Coordinates of C-alpha atoms in Angstrom, one line a residue:
X1 CA -124.3 -101.0 101.1
X2 CA -124.4 -97.6 99.4
X3 CA -123.2 -97.2 95.8
X4 CA -119.9 -95.5 95.1
X5 CA -120.1 -91.7 95.3
X6 CA -119.8 -91.3 91.5
X7 CA -123.0 -93.3 91.0
X8 CA -125.2 -90.5 92.4
X9 CA -127.1 -87.8 90.6
X10 CA -128.5 -84.7 92.2
X11 CA -132.1 -83.6 92.5
X12 CA -132.7 -80.1 93.8
X13 CA -135.5 -77.6 94.3
X14 CA -133.0 -75.0 95.4
X15 CA -134.1 -75.6 99.0
X16 CA -133.5 -79.3 99.7
X17 CA -131.7 -82.0 97.8
X18 CA -131.8 -85.7 97.0
X19 CA -129.2 -88.2 95.6
X20 CA -130.4 -90.9 93.1
X21 CA -128.2 -93.9 92.4
X22 CA -127.8 -95.6 89.0
X23 CA -129.9 -98.4 90.5
X24 CA -132.9 -96.0 90.7
X25 CA -132.6 -95.6 94.5
X26 CA -133.0 -92.3 96.2
X27 CA -130.4 -92.8 99.0
X28 CA -130.2 -89.3 100.4
X29 CA -133.1 -86.9 101.0
X30 CA -133.1 -83.7 103.1
X31 CA -136.2 -81.6 103.2
X32 CA -137.2 -78.8 103.6
X33 CA -133.6 -77.5 103.6
X34 CA -130.2 -78.9 102.5
X35 CA -129.2 -79.0 106.2
X36 CA -132.4 -80.6 107.5
X37 CA -132.1 -84.0 109.2
X38 CA -132.3 -86.7 106.5
X39 CA -135.5 -88.6 105.6
X40 CA -133.5 -91.2 103.6
X41 CA -129.9 -91.9 104.3
X42 CA -128.7 -95.1 102.7
X43 CA -125.7 -93.2 101.2
X44 CA -124.3 -93.1 104.8
X45 CA -125.2 -96.7 105.6
X46 CA -127.3 -99.4 103.9
X47 CA -130.9 -100.2 103.1
X48 CA -132.0 -100.2 106.7
X49 CA -131.1 -96.5 106.9
X50 CA -133.7 -95.4 104.4
X51 CA -134.1 -95.5 100.6
X52 CA -136.7 -95.2 97.9
X53 CA -136.0 -97.6 95.1
X54 CA -137.7 -97.7 91.7
X55 CA -136.4 -100.1 89.1
X56 CA -137.5 -103.0 86.8
X57 CA -137.9 -106.4 88.4
X58 CA -135.7 -107.9 85.7
X59 CA -132.2 -108.1 87.2
X60 CA -130.7 -108.0 83.7
X61 CA -132.3 -104.6 82.8
X62 CA -129.9 -102.2 81.2
X63 CA -129.9 -98.6 82.2
X64 CA -128.6 -95.2 81.0
X65 CA -129.4 -91.8 82.3
X66 CA -129.0 -88.1 81.7
X67 CA -130.4 -84.8 82.8
X68 CA -133.1 -83.4 80.6
X69 CA -131.4 -80.5 78.9
X70 CA -130.3 -77.7 81.2
X71 CA -132.3 -78.9 84.2
X72 CA -132.1 -81.2 87.2
X73 CA -134.8 -83.5 85.9
X74 CA -133.0 -86.9 85.8
X75 CA -134.1 -89.2 83.0
X76 CA -133.3 -92.9 83.6
X77 CA -134.0 -95.2 80.7
X78 CA -134.5 -98.9 81.5
X79 CA -134.4 -101.6 78.8
X80 CA -135.5 -105.1 79.5
X81 CA -136.3 -108.1 77.3
X82 CA -139.9 -107.2 77.4
X83 CA -139.9 -103.4 76.9
X84 CA -138.5 -100.0 77.6
X85 CA -139.5 -97.4 80.2
X86 CA -138.1 -94.0 81.2
X87 CA -138.3 -92.6 84.8
X88 CA -138.3 -88.8 85.2
X89 CA -137.1 -87.8 88.7
X90 CA -137.3 -84.2 89.7
X91 CA -138.1 -81.8 92.6
X92 CA -140.5 -79.1 91.5
X93 CA -139.3 -75.5 91.8
X94 CA -141.5 -72.8 93.3
X95 CA -143.3 -72.1 96.5
X96 CA -145.9 -74.8 96.6
X97 CA -144.3 -77.1 99.1
X98 CA -141.5 -79.7 99.0
X99 CA -142.0 -82.6 96.7
X100 CA -140.0 -85.4 94.9
X101 CA -141.7 -86.7 91.7
X102 CA -140.9 -90.0 90.1
X103 CA -142.8 -90.3 86.8
X104 CA -142.7 -93.6 84.8
X105 CA -143.3 -93.5 81.1
X106 CA -143.8 -96.7 79.1
X107 CA -141.9 -96.4 75.8
X108 CA -142.3 -99.9 74.3
X109 CA -143.5 -103.3 75.3
X110 CA -144.4 -103.9 78.9
X111 CA -142.0 -103.5 81.9
X112 CA -142.8 -104.7 85.4
X113 CA -141.5 -102.0 87.8
X114 CA -140.9 -102.6 91.5
X115 CA -141.0 -99.8 94.1
X116 CA -139.6 -100.3 97.6
X117 CA -139.5 -97.6 100.3
X118 CA -138.1 -97.6 103.8
X119 CA -138.5 -94.3 105.6
X120 CA -136.0 -93.4 108.3
X121 CA -136.2 -89.8 109.6
X122 CA -133.7 -87.8 111.6
X123 CA -130.5 -89.4 110.2
X124 CA -132.0 -92.9 110.5
X125 CA -132.6 -92.3 114.2
X126 CA -136.4 -92.1 114.0
X127 CA -138.6 -94.9 112.7
X128 CA -141.8 -93.1 111.6
X129 CA -145.3 -94.4 112.1
X130 CA -146.3 -95.4 108.5
X131 CA -149.9 -96.1 107.6
X132 CA -152.6 -95.6 105.1
X133 CA -155.1 -92.9 105.8
X134 CA -158.8 -93.1 104.8
X135 CA -158.7 -89.4 103.7
X136 CA -155.9 -90.2 101.3
X137 CA -157.2 -93.4 99.8
X138 CA -155.4 -96.7 99.2
X139 CA -152.9 -95.3 96.8
X140 CA -151.1 -93.2 99.4
X141 CA -148.9 -93.8 102.4
X142 CA -148.4 -91.5 105.3
X143 CA -145.3 -91.5 107.5
X144 CA -145.0 -89.3 110.6
X145 CA -142.3 -88.9 113.3
X146 CA -141.9 -85.8 115.5
X147 CA -141.9 -82.7 113.4
X148 CA -141.8 -84.4 110.0
X149 CA -144.4 -85.9 107.8
X150 CA -144.3 -87.3 104.3
X151 CA -147.1 -88.5 102.0
X152 CA -146.2 -90.9 99.2
X153 CA -149.0 -90.7 96.6
X154 CA -149.6 -93.1 93.7
X155 CA -147.8 -95.9 95.5
X156 CA -150.3 -98.7 96.0
X157 CA -147.7 -100.1 98.4
X158 CA -148.2 -103.3 100.3
X159 CA -148.3 -103.7 104.1
X160 CA -144.9 -103.4 105.7
X161 CA -142.5 -106.3 105.7
X162 CA -139.7 -105.7 108.1
X163 CA -140.6 -102.0 108.1
X164 CA -140.2 -101.8 104.4
X165 CA -143.1 -101.3 101.9
X166 CA -143.0 -102.6 98.3
X167 CA -145.3 -102.8 95.3
X168 CA -145.0 -103.8 91.6
X169 CA -146.8 -102.4 88.6
X170 CA -146.8 -103.3 84.9
X171 CA -146.1 -100.3 82.7
X172 CA -147.0 -100.7 79.0
X173 CA -146.2 -98.4 76.1
X174 CA -148.0 -95.1 76.4
X175 CA -148.7 -95.6 80.2
X176 CA -147.7 -92.8 82.6
X177 CA -147.4 -93.7 86.3
X178 CA -146.8 -90.9 88.8
X179 CA -145.3 -91.3 92.3
X180 CA -145.1 -88.1 94.4
X181 CA -143.5 -87.7 97.8
X182 CA -144.5 -84.6 99.7
X183 CA -142.8 -83.4 102.9
X184 CA -144.4 -81.0 105.4
X185 CA -144.4 -80.2 109.0
X186 CA -146.5 -82.8 110.8
X187 CA -148.7 -80.3 112.7
X188 CA -150.0 -78.6 109.6
X189 CA -153.0 -79.5 107.5
X190 CA -152.3 -82.0 104.8
X191 CA -150.7 -80.5 101.7
X192 CA -152.9 -81.0 98.6
X193 CA -151.7 -83.1 95.7
X194 CA -149.7 -81.3 93.0
X195 CA -150.4 -81.1 89.2
X196 CA -147.5 -83.2 88.0
X197 CA -147.9 -82.1 84.3
X198 CA -147.7 -78.5 85.3
X199 CA -144.9 -79.0 87.8
X200 CA -142.8 -80.9 85.3
X201 CA -143.3 -78.3 82.6
X202 CA -142.7 -75.2 84.8
X203 CA -139.7 -76.7 86.5
X204 CA -138.0 -77.4 83.2
X205 CA -138.9 -74.0 81.9
X206 CA -137.4 -72.3 85.0
X207 CA -134.1 -74.2 84.8
X208 CA -133.8 -73.6 81.1
X209 CA -134.5 -69.9 81.4
X210 CA -131.8 -69.5 83.9
X211 CA -129.3 -71.4 81.8
X212 CA -130.1 -69.2 78.9
X213 CA -129.5 -66.1 80.9
X214 CA -125.8 -67.0 81.5
X215 CA -123.0 -67.1 79.0
X216 CA -121.1 -70.2 78.1
X217 CA -121.4 -71.0 74.4
X218 CA -117.9 -70.3 73.3
X219 CA -116.2 -72.4 75.9
X220 CA -113.8 -75.2 74.9
X221 CA -115.9 -77.3 77.4
X222 CA -119.2 -75.7 76.9
X223 CA -121.4 -78.5 78.2
X224 CA -119.3 -79.0 81.3
X225 CA -119.2 -75.3 82.1
X226 CA -123.0 -75.0 81.6
X227 CA -123.6 -78.0 84.0
X228 CA -121.2 -76.5 86.6
X229 CA -123.0 -73.2 86.5
X230 CA -126.3 -75.0 87.0
X231 CA -124.8 -76.9 90.0
X232 CA -123.8 -73.6 91.5
X233 CA -127.3 -72.3 91.0
X234 CA -128.8 -75.4 92.5
X235 CA -126.7 -75.0 95.6
X236 CA -128.0 -71.4 96.0
X237 CA -130.9 -71.4 98.4
X238 CA -134.0 -70.0 96.6
X239 CA -135.4 -68.2 99.7
X240 CA -132.3 -66.8 101.5
X241 CA -129.6 -66.5 98.8
X242 CA -127.2 -68.5 100.9
X243 CA -124.8 -70.7 98.8
X244 CA -124.1 -74.1 100.4
X245 CA -120.7 -75.7 99.9
X246 CA -122.2 -79.1 99.0
X247 CA -125.5 -81.0 99.3
X248 CA -124.3 -83.7 101.6
X249 CA -122.5 -84.5 104.9
X250 CA -119.8 -86.9 105.7
X251 CA -119.1 -88.5 102.3
X252 CA -115.5 -89.4 103.1
X253 CA -112.2 -88.0 101.8
X254 CA -110.7 -91.4 102.4
X255 CA -112.7 -94.6 102.4
X256 CA -112.7 -96.0 106.0
X257 CA -111.2 -92.7 107.2
X258 CA -112.3 -90.0 109.6
X259 CA -112.1 -87.0 107.3
X260 CA -115.8 -86.8 107.0
X261 CA -117.4 -83.3 107.2
X262 CA -120.7 -81.6 106.9
X263 CA -120.7 -79.1 104.0
X264 CA -124.3 -78.1 103.9
X265 CA -123.6 -74.6 105.2
X266 CA -122.5 -71.3 103.7
X267 CA -118.7 -70.6 103.8
X268 CA -118.0 -67.0 103.0
X269 CA -115.0 -68.1 101.0
X270 CA -116.8 -70.7 98.8
X271 CA -119.8 -68.4 98.3
X272 CA -117.6 -65.5 97.3
X273 CA -115.7 -67.6 94.8
X274 CA -119.1 -68.9 93.5
X275 CA -120.3 -65.3 92.9
X276 CA -117.0 -64.5 91.1
X277 CA -117.6 -67.5 88.7
X278 CA -121.2 -66.6 88.1
X279 CA -120.4 -62.9 87.5
X280 CA -117.9 -63.9 84.8
X281 CA -120.8 -65.5 83.0
X282 CA -123.3 -62.7 83.4
X283 CA -125.3 -63.8 86.5
X284 CA -125.5 -60.4 88.2
X285 CA -128.8 -61.2 90.0
X286 CA -127.1 -64.0 91.9
X287 CA -124.5 -61.5 93.2
X288 CA -127.3 -59.3 94.5
X289 CA -129.0 -62.2 96.2
X290 CA -125.8 -63.2 97.9
X291 CA -124.9 -59.7 98.9
X292 CA -128.3 -59.3 100.6
X293 CA -127.7 -62.6 102.4
X294 CA -124.2 -61.5 103.5
X295 CA -125.4 -58.2 105.0
X296 CA -128.0 -60.1 107.0
X297 CA -125.7 -62.9 108.1
X298 CA -122.7 -60.8 109.4
X299 CA -124.7 -57.8 110.6
X300 CA -123.5 -56.6 114.0
X301 CA -120.1 -56.4 115.6
X302 CA -117.4 -57.1 113.0
X303 CA -115.4 -58.8 115.7
X304 CA -118.1 -61.5 115.7
X305 CA -117.8 -62.2 111.9
X306 CA -117.6 -65.9 111.3
X307 CA -116.1 -67.8 108.4
X308 CA -119.3 -69.7 107.8
X309 CA -123.0 -69.5 108.6
X310 CA -126.2 -71.5 108.3
X311 CA -128.4 -71.2 105.2
X312 CA -130.4 -68.4 106.7
X313 CA -127.4 -66.9 108.5
X314 CA -127.6 -69.0 111.6
X315 CA -124.4 -68.6 113.7
X316 CA -124.4 -71.7 115.9
X317 CA -123.3 -74.8 113.9
X318 CA -122.1 -77.1 116.7
X319 CA -120.4 -80.3 115.4
X320 CA -121.5 -83.6 116.7
X321 CA -121.4 -87.3 115.6
X322 CA -124.4 -89.3 114.5
X323 CA -124.2 -92.8 115.9
X324 CA -127.4 -94.0 114.1
X325 CA -125.4 -94.1 110.8
X326 CA -122.3 -96.2 110.2
X327 CA -121.0 -94.0 107.4
X328 CA -120.5 -94.3 103.7
X329 CA -119.1 -97.8 103.1
X330 CA -118.0 -97.9 106.7
X331 CA -116.4 -94.5 106.9
X332 CA -117.2 -93.2 110.3
X333 CA -117.9 -90.9 112.0
X334 CA -120.9 -89.2 110.4
X335 CA -120.9 -85.6 111.5
X336 CA -123.6 -82.9 111.6
X337 CA -122.6 -79.3 112.1
X338 CA -119.1 -78.1 111.5
X339 CA -116.7 -76.9 114.2
X340 CA -114.8 -74.8 111.8
X341 CA -117.4 -72.0 112.4
X342 CA -115.4 -71.2 115.5
X343 CA -112.1 -70.8 113.6
X344 CA -110.4 -67.5 112.6
X345 CA -109.5 -67.5 109.0
X346 CA -108.3 -64.1 107.8
X347 CA -108.5 -65.0 104.1
X348 CA -112.3 -64.8 104.1
X349 CA -112.1 -61.0 104.5
X350 CA -110.2 -60.9 101.2
X351 CA -112.5 -63.2 99.3
X352 CA -115.6 -61.3 100.5
X353 CA -114.0 -57.9 99.6
X354 CA -113.0 -59.2 96.2
X355 CA -116.4 -60.5 95.5
X356 CA -118.1 -57.3 96.5
X357 CA -115.8 -55.3 94.4
X358 CA -116.2 -57.6 91.4
X359 CA -120.0 -57.2 91.7
X360 CA -119.7 -53.4 91.6
X361 CA -117.5 -53.6 88.6
X362 CA -120.1 -55.9 86.9
X363 CA -122.8 -53.3 87.3
X364 CA -124.4 -54.2 90.5
X365 CA -125.7 -51.0 92.1
X366 CA -123.6 -49.7 95.0
X367 CA -125.4 -50.5 98.3
X368 CA -124.7 -48.2 101.2
X369 CA -125.3 -50.8 103.9
X370 CA -123.0 -53.3 102.1
X371 CA -120.3 -50.7 102.0
X372 CA -120.7 -49.8 105.7
X373 CA -120.3 -53.5 106.4
X374 CA -117.2 -53.8 104.3
X375 CA -115.7 -50.7 106.0
X376 CA -116.4 -52.3 109.4
X377 CA -114.7 -55.5 108.3
X378 CA -111.6 -53.6 107.3
X379 CA -111.5 -51.6 110.5
X380 CA -111.4 -54.7 112.5
X381 CA -108.9 -56.4 110.2
X382 CA -106.6 -53.4 110.5
X383 CA -106.1 -54.3 114.2
X384 CA -105.7 -58.1 113.8
X385 CA -104.3 -58.9 110.4
X386 CA -100.9 -59.9 111.8
X387 CA -102.3 -62.6 114.1
X388 CA -102.1 -66.4 113.2
X389 CA -105.1 -68.2 111.8
X390 CA -106.3 -71.6 110.7
X391 CA -106.0 -70.8 107.0
X392 CA -107.9 -71.7 103.9
X393 CA -107.8 -75.5 104.7
X394 CA -109.2 -75.1 108.2
X395 CA -106.4 -76.9 110.0
X396 CA -107.4 -78.3 113.4
X397 CA -103.9 -77.9 114.8
X398 CA -102.3 -74.7 116.2
X399 CA -103.0 -71.5 114.2
X400 CA -100.1 -70.3 112.0
X401 CA -99.1 -67.5 109.8
X402 CA -100.3 -68.8 106.4
X403 CA -99.0 -67.0 103.4
X404 CA -102.2 -67.3 101.5
X405 CA -104.1 -65.7 104.4
X406 CA -101.7 -62.8 104.5
X407 CA -102.1 -62.2 100.7
X408 CA -105.9 -62.3 101.0
X409 CA -105.6 -59.7 103.8
X410 CA -103.6 -57.6 101.4
X411 CA -106.4 -58.1 98.8
X412 CA -109.1 -56.9 101.3
X413 CA -107.3 -53.6 101.8
X414 CA -106.5 -53.3 98.1
X415 CA -110.2 -53.7 97.2
X416 CA -111.1 -51.1 99.8
X417 CA -108.7 -48.6 98.2
X418 CA -110.1 -49.4 94.8
X419 CA -113.7 -49.0 95.9
X420 CA -112.9 -45.5 97.0
X421 CA -110.9 -44.6 93.9
X422 CA -113.2 -46.2 91.3
X423 CA -116.6 -45.6 92.8
X424 CA -116.1 -42.5 94.9
X425 CA -117.0 -44.3 98.1
X426 CA -115.8 -42.8 101.4
X427 CA -113.1 -44.5 103.5
X428 CA -109.7 -44.0 105.1
X429 CA -107.9 -44.6 101.8
X430 CA -104.4 -43.5 103.0
X431 CA -104.6 -45.8 106.0
X432 CA -105.7 -48.8 103.9
X433 CA -103.1 -48.1 101.3
X434 CA -100.4 -47.9 104.0
X435 CA -101.5 -51.2 105.4
X436 CA -101.6 -52.8 102.0
X437 CA -98.0 -51.8 101.4
X438 CA -96.9 -53.0 104.8
X439 CA -98.6 -56.4 104.3
X440 CA -97.1 -56.8 100.9
X441 CA -93.6 -56.3 102.3
X442 CA -94.4 -58.7 105.1
X443 CA -95.4 -61.4 102.7
X444 CA -92.3 -61.0 100.6
X445 CA -90.1 -61.0 103.7
X446 CA -91.6 -64.0 105.5
X447 CA -93.7 -65.9 103.0
X448 CA -91.2 -66.2 100.2
X449 CA -88.4 -68.7 100.3
X450 CA -85.6 -67.2 98.2
X451 CA -83.5 -70.4 98.3
X452 CA -86.4 -72.5 97.1
X453 CA -87.5 -69.7 94.7
X454 CA -91.1 -70.1 95.7
X455 CA -93.7 -68.9 98.2
X456 CA -94.2 -71.2 101.1
X457 CA -97.4 -72.4 102.8
X458 CA -96.6 -70.6 106.1
X459 CA -94.0 -68.3 107.5
X460 CA -92.7 -70.8 110.0
X461 CA -91.8 -73.8 107.9
X462 CA -90.8 -74.8 104.3
X463 CA -93.1 -76.4 101.8
X464 CA -95.9 -75.3 99.6
X465 CA -99.6 -75.8 99.4
X466 CA -101.9 -75.4 96.4
X467 CA -103.6 -72.3 97.8
X468 CA -100.4 -70.4 96.7
X469 CA -101.7 -70.8 93.1
X470 CA -104.3 -68.2 93.9
X471 CA -101.8 -65.4 94.5
X472 CA -102.0 -64.0 90.9
X473 CA -105.8 -64.3 90.9
X474 CA -106.0 -61.3 93.3
X475 CA -103.3 -59.4 91.5
X476 CA -100.7 -59.8 94.3
X477 CA -98.1 -61.1 91.9
X478 CA -97.9 -61.5 88.1
X479 CA -98.1 -65.0 86.7
X480 CA -94.7 -64.6 84.9
X481 CA -92.9 -63.3 88.0
X482 CA -90.0 -65.7 88.7
X483 CA -91.3 -66.2 92.3
X484 CA -94.7 -67.4 90.9
X485 CA -93.1 -69.5 88.2
X486 CA -91.0 -71.2 90.9
X487 CA -94.1 -71.7 93.1
X488 CA -96.0 -73.4 90.3
X489 CA -93.0 -75.7 89.7
X490 CA -92.8 -76.5 93.4
X491 CA -96.5 -77.3 93.6
X492 CA -96.3 -79.6 90.6
X493 CA -93.3 -81.3 92.0
X494 CA -93.9 -81.6 95.7
X495 CA -97.7 -82.2 95.8
X496 CA -97.9 -84.6 92.9
X497 CA -99.7 -87.9 93.2
X498 CA -100.4 -90.1 90.2
X499 CA -100.4 -87.1 87.9
X500 CA -102.7 -84.9 90.1
X501 CA -101.9 -82.7 93.1
X502 CA -102.8 -82.7 96.7
X503 CA -103.9 -79.5 98.4
X504 CA -100.9 -79.9 100.8
X505 CA -98.7 -82.7 102.2
X506 CA -100.5 -83.8 105.4
X507 CA -97.2 -85.0 106.8
X508 CA -95.7 -81.6 106.6
X509 CA -98.7 -79.4 107.2
X510 CA -99.8 -81.1 110.5
X511 CA -103.4 -80.3 110.1
X512 CA -104.5 -81.9 113.3
X513 CA -106.6 -84.7 111.7
X514 CA -105.7 -88.4 111.3
X515 CA -105.5 -90.1 108.0
X516 CA -104.7 -89.3 104.4
X517 CA -106.6 -87.7 101.6
X518 CA -106.7 -87.8 97.8
X519 CA -106.0 -85.1 95.2
X520 CA -108.2 -82.1 95.7
X521 CA -110.1 -81.2 92.5
X522 CA -110.2 -77.4 92.8
X523 CA -106.5 -77.4 93.4
X524 CA -105.9 -79.2 90.1
X525 CA -108.2 -76.8 88.3
X526 CA -106.2 -73.9 89.8
X527 CA -103.1 -75.6 88.4
X528 CA -104.8 -75.7 84.9
X529 CA -105.4 -71.9 85.3
X530 CA -101.7 -71.4 86.3
X531 CA -100.4 -73.4 83.4
X532 CA -102.6 -71.7 80.9
X533 CA -101.7 -68.3 82.3
X534 CA -98.0 -69.0 82.0
X535 CA -98.0 -70.2 78.4
X536 CA -98.1 -74.0 79.0
X537 CA -101.3 -74.4 77.1
X538 CA -100.7 -77.9 75.9
X539 CA -100.0 -79.2 79.5
X540 CA -103.0 -77.2 80.7
X541 CA -105.3 -78.7 78.1
X542 CA -104.1 -82.2 78.9
X543 CA -104.7 -81.8 82.6
X544 CA -108.1 -80.2 82.0
X545 CA -109.2 -83.2 79.9
X546 CA -108.2 -85.5 82.7
X547 CA -110.0 -83.5 85.3
X548 CA -113.2 -83.2 83.2
X549 CA -113.2 -87.0 82.9
X550 CA -113.4 -87.3 86.7
X551 CA -117.0 -86.1 86.6
X552 CA -119.6 -88.7 86.7
X553 CA -122.0 -89.6 83.9
X554 CA -124.3 -86.7 84.7
X555 CA -121.5 -84.1 85.0
X556 CA -121.1 -83.9 88.8
X557 CA -117.9 -83.4 90.6
X558 CA -117.1 -84.4 94.2
X559 CA -114.5 -82.8 96.4
X560 CA -111.6 -85.2 95.7
X561 CA -110.6 -87.9 93.2
X562 CA -108.5 -91.0 93.9
X563 CA -106.4 -91.8 90.7
X564 CA -105.4 -95.3 91.8
X565 CA -109.1 -96.5 92.0
X566 CA -110.8 -94.0 89.8
X567 CA -113.2 -93.1 92.6
X568 CA -114.8 -89.8 93.5
X569 CA -114.4 -88.9 97.2
X570 CA -115.8 -86.3 99.5
X571 CA -119.1 -84.5 99.4
X572 CA -121.2 -84.3 96.2
X573 CA -121.7 -82.2 94.3
X574 CA -118.9 -79.9 95.6
X575 CA -119.3 -76.2 94.7
X576 CA -115.6 -75.7 95.0
X577 CA -114.8 -78.3 92.3
X578 CA -117.4 -76.8 89.9
X579 CA -116.1 -73.3 90.5
X580 CA -112.6 -74.6 89.6
X581 CA -113.9 -76.2 86.4
X582 CA -115.5 -72.9 85.3
X583 CA -112.4 -70.8 86.1
X584 CA -110.0 -73.3 84.4
X585 CA -112.1 -73.4 81.2
X586 CA -112.2 -69.6 81.2
X587 CA -108.4 -69.4 81.6
X588 CA -107.8 -71.8 78.6
X589 CA -110.3 -69.7 76.6
X590 CA -108.3 -66.6 77.3
X591 CA -105.0 -68.3 76.5
X592 CA -106.4 -69.4 73.1
X593 CA -107.2 -65.8 72.3
X594 CA -110.8 -65.5 73.5
X595 CA -112.5 -64.0 76.5
X596 CA -115.2 -65.7 78.6
X597 CA -118.5 -64.1 77.9
X598 CA -119.4 -61.6 80.5
X599 CA -115.7 -61.1 81.6

């Protein structure tokens, strides 16, 4: 059975991703893209669904791990009674193919290491033909099925036993043993071996150079902010600029439950909020990459604009269930694709408009095509803004009039007006200003509950959701406005669970999906921001410390956290959660009298 979600570390070449467990097992591997069918998928099943394990034969071996500086090179140190070794796991950056490197260094004594690999392609639905090839020599293994081929070099693996290959090697002090897995299309000529020394050095240099280019040194939680920014960079596709919401699919929001979704796609909302966080810390080039992706993805009729796209802007993301995988610790179904791409969610118009405006304010050159696209969005929105939608949380029930959605529509028109006034861009400013004022009045009339002294989740029923904490972030209402203070109090009171908050009450919200869920991490980071911004700095700091502690040993955050068990839940790493951490740390820094660098 797969390890708990918190046991996994991320490897990324900013094109595809792998998850490595504390036990030294790569249990999830998707190449050449994040959304490619898996080559190893134990995280959604067991050993039979594909893994690549590298660990000492000594069952009493002690282990510790960390990332090497500001990179995604994972260093796992193994200590046995006979010696110490360190395994460096990384995916080389650059254009020279798609590889996973596992380098064993002997530090002292001699350690016997065992490697076991079981390939299962296409979400464990395809058993590849695995063989040695004369042209590769006896230290390589070749696996082929359909369009995919992998070569595992340096392996010296034995013949298959129950479709699994294993080998052992003694690693003495000073020894270096390299294992390199290379993925390529099966119809192409064989990819040549890589220079591991150069790949290790150049990959580390590229990650460290990017980390040095962003600002984070003054933060109260500098290390956590730095790692979160790196995660956001890792989830940004190197070739297209598309920012995926997470590196995995179907890691459950409830163990044994059905709330299991594929997040390996580009949500306009998540990507826009990622850009906002990166801009705050000086990563202007990331905003330009995303803006170029955005123009390509949503080009055409604004009526056809979707809330999410594939990594290269693909528009069809049909959702279906994978029966070849039983799910993480029995949490079925496993899903590929995401039916939310067919939903209407008006808030994304606001998030995109805010991100584009923030990029211009941060010094990104004004792009005429991007402005034409934004104008087309607003033209369409002007005719449809008062229609119900599925909201930020993508309910699968009947569309409703969500307060947060209406406020983000207000923000879309507000940023359109500001773009014209601040940057001299052309647009129907009077029309947009009139709509902005009308929407504002509509929200106060229907989205505010005077008796409860708080905004409500939707116009048609009482109750709050955590998305309401975002209203001041777009300047719709001041933090110290009595309506906002009352909303924060209602969120803390009505959504609390074991000291953390849910995104909404599933019993009240009627989201159209069975089961329960755990506290949503970004919502709790929003609460930190709200508390810090309303003068409750001590409470904000206490909550921040608790939230930071939910990260695993290498600083990764999943989507949710279950306080009663201490388990991470949902897909990993989750961009939303790392965005929340960065914003919350920035808010506390401001409350303490500082300003986030780049703000």
